[in-house]
XYZ file of C-alpha atoms in Angstrom:
140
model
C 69.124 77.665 79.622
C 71.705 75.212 78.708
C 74.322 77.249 77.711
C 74.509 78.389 81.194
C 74.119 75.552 83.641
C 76.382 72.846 84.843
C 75.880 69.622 85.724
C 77.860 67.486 87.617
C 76.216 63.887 88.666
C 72.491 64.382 90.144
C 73.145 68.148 91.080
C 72.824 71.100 88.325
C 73.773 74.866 88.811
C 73.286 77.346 87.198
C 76.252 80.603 85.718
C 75.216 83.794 84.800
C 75.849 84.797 80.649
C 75.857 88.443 80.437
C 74.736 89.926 77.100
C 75.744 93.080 75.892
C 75.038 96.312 78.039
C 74.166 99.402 76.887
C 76.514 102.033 77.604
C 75.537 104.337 80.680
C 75.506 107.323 79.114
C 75.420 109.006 75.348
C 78.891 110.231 75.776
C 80.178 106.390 76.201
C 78.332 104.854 73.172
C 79.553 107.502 71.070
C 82.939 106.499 71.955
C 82.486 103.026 71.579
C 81.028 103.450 68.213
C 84.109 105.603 67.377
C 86.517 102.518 68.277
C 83.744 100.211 66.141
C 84.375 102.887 62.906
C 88.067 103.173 63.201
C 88.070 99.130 63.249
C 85.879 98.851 60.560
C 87.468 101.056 58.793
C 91.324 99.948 59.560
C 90.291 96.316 60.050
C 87.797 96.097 56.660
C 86.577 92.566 55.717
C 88.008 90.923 58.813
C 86.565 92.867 61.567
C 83.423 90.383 62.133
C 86.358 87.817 62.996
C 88.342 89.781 65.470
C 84.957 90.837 66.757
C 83.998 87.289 67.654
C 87.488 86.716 68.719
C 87.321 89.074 71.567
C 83.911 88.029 72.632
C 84.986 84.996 72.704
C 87.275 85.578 75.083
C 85.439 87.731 77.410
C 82.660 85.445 77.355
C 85.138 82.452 78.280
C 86.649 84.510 80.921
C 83.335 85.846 82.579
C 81.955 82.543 82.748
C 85.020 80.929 83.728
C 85.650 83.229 86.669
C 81.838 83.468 87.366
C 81.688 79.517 87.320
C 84.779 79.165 89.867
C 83.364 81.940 92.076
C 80.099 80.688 92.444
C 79.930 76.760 91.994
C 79.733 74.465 95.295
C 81.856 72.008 94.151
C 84.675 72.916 91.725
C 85.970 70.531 88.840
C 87.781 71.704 86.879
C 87.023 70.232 83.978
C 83.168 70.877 84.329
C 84.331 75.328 84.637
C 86.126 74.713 81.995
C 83.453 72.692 79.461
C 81.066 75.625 80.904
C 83.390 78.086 79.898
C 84.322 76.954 76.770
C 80.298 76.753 75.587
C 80.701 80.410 76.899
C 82.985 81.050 74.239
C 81.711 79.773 71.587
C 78.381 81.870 72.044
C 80.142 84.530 72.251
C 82.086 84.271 68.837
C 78.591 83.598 67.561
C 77.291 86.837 68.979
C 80.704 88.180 68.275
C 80.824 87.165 64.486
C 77.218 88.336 63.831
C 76.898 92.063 65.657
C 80.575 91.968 63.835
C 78.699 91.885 60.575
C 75.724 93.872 61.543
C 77.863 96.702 62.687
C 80.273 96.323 59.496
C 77.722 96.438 56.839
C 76.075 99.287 58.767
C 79.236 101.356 59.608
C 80.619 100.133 55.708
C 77.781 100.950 53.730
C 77.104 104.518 55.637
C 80.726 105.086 54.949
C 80.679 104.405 51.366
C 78.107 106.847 51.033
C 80.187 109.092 52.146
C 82.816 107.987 50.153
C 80.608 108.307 47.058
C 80.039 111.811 47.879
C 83.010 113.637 49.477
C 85.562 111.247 47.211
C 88.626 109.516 49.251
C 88.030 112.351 52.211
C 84.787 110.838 53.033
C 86.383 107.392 54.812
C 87.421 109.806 57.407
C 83.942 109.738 58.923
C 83.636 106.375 59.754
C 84.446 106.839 63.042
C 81.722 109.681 63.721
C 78.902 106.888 61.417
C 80.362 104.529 64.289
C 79.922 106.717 66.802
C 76.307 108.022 65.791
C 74.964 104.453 64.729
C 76.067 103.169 68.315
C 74.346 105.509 70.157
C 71.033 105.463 67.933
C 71.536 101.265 68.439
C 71.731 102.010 72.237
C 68.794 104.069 72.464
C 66.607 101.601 70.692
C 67.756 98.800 72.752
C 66.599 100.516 75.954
């Protein structure tokens, strides 16, 4: 996987990407999905970007400490080119679950708005919290 390995000269290694993980229980994806409702919610049109933003930066610093932990020789420069291709998959990945989760969490939320009137934005967290762990459960 190129987005992962390293090479320096003749000799190639290899860094670990992490994806996303599934929350360990049903109790912890409902709160996560809270958090994702409030932000869609507070955030609106812009919470793809601060989405990709943060994975971004996890992904950058993962890979960056993963890369200096676990490479043979250390250049700098090589961690951080690795690193940096880290980040930019992960405002990719970022940017789109960003969207995914916004249309999902926006349009469920609209529905309610459509129904229950202004009140109804007040359950975006609980959409957020119920469409994370119904997205967790599928992706096990």
């Amino acid at each position: 996987m190129g987005w992962c390995s390293i090479k320096e000269g003749d000799k190639k290694e290899f860094v670990r990407i992490e994806g996303d993980k599934v929350e360990n229980t049903p109790s912890d994806s409902f709160v996560e999905g809270l958090l994702k409702g409030a932000g869609v919610v507070v955030t609106g049109g812009a919470y793809p970007l601060l989405t990709g933003a943060l994975k971004a930066y996890s992904f950058y610093t993962d890979i960056n400490n993963a890369a200096t932990k676990d490479m043979q020789e250390k250049n700098e420069w090589t961690v951080t080119k690795t690193s940096l291709k880290g980040a930019l998959l992960g405002a990719v990945k970022g940017t789109l679950h960003g969207v995914l989760d916004s249309m999902v969490i926006g349009g469920l939320t609209a529905g309610a708005v459509a129904v229950m009137g202004p009140f109804g934005v007040l359950l975006a967290p609980v959409i957020g919290g119920v469409y994370n762990v119904v997205k967790d459960a599928i992706r096990t």
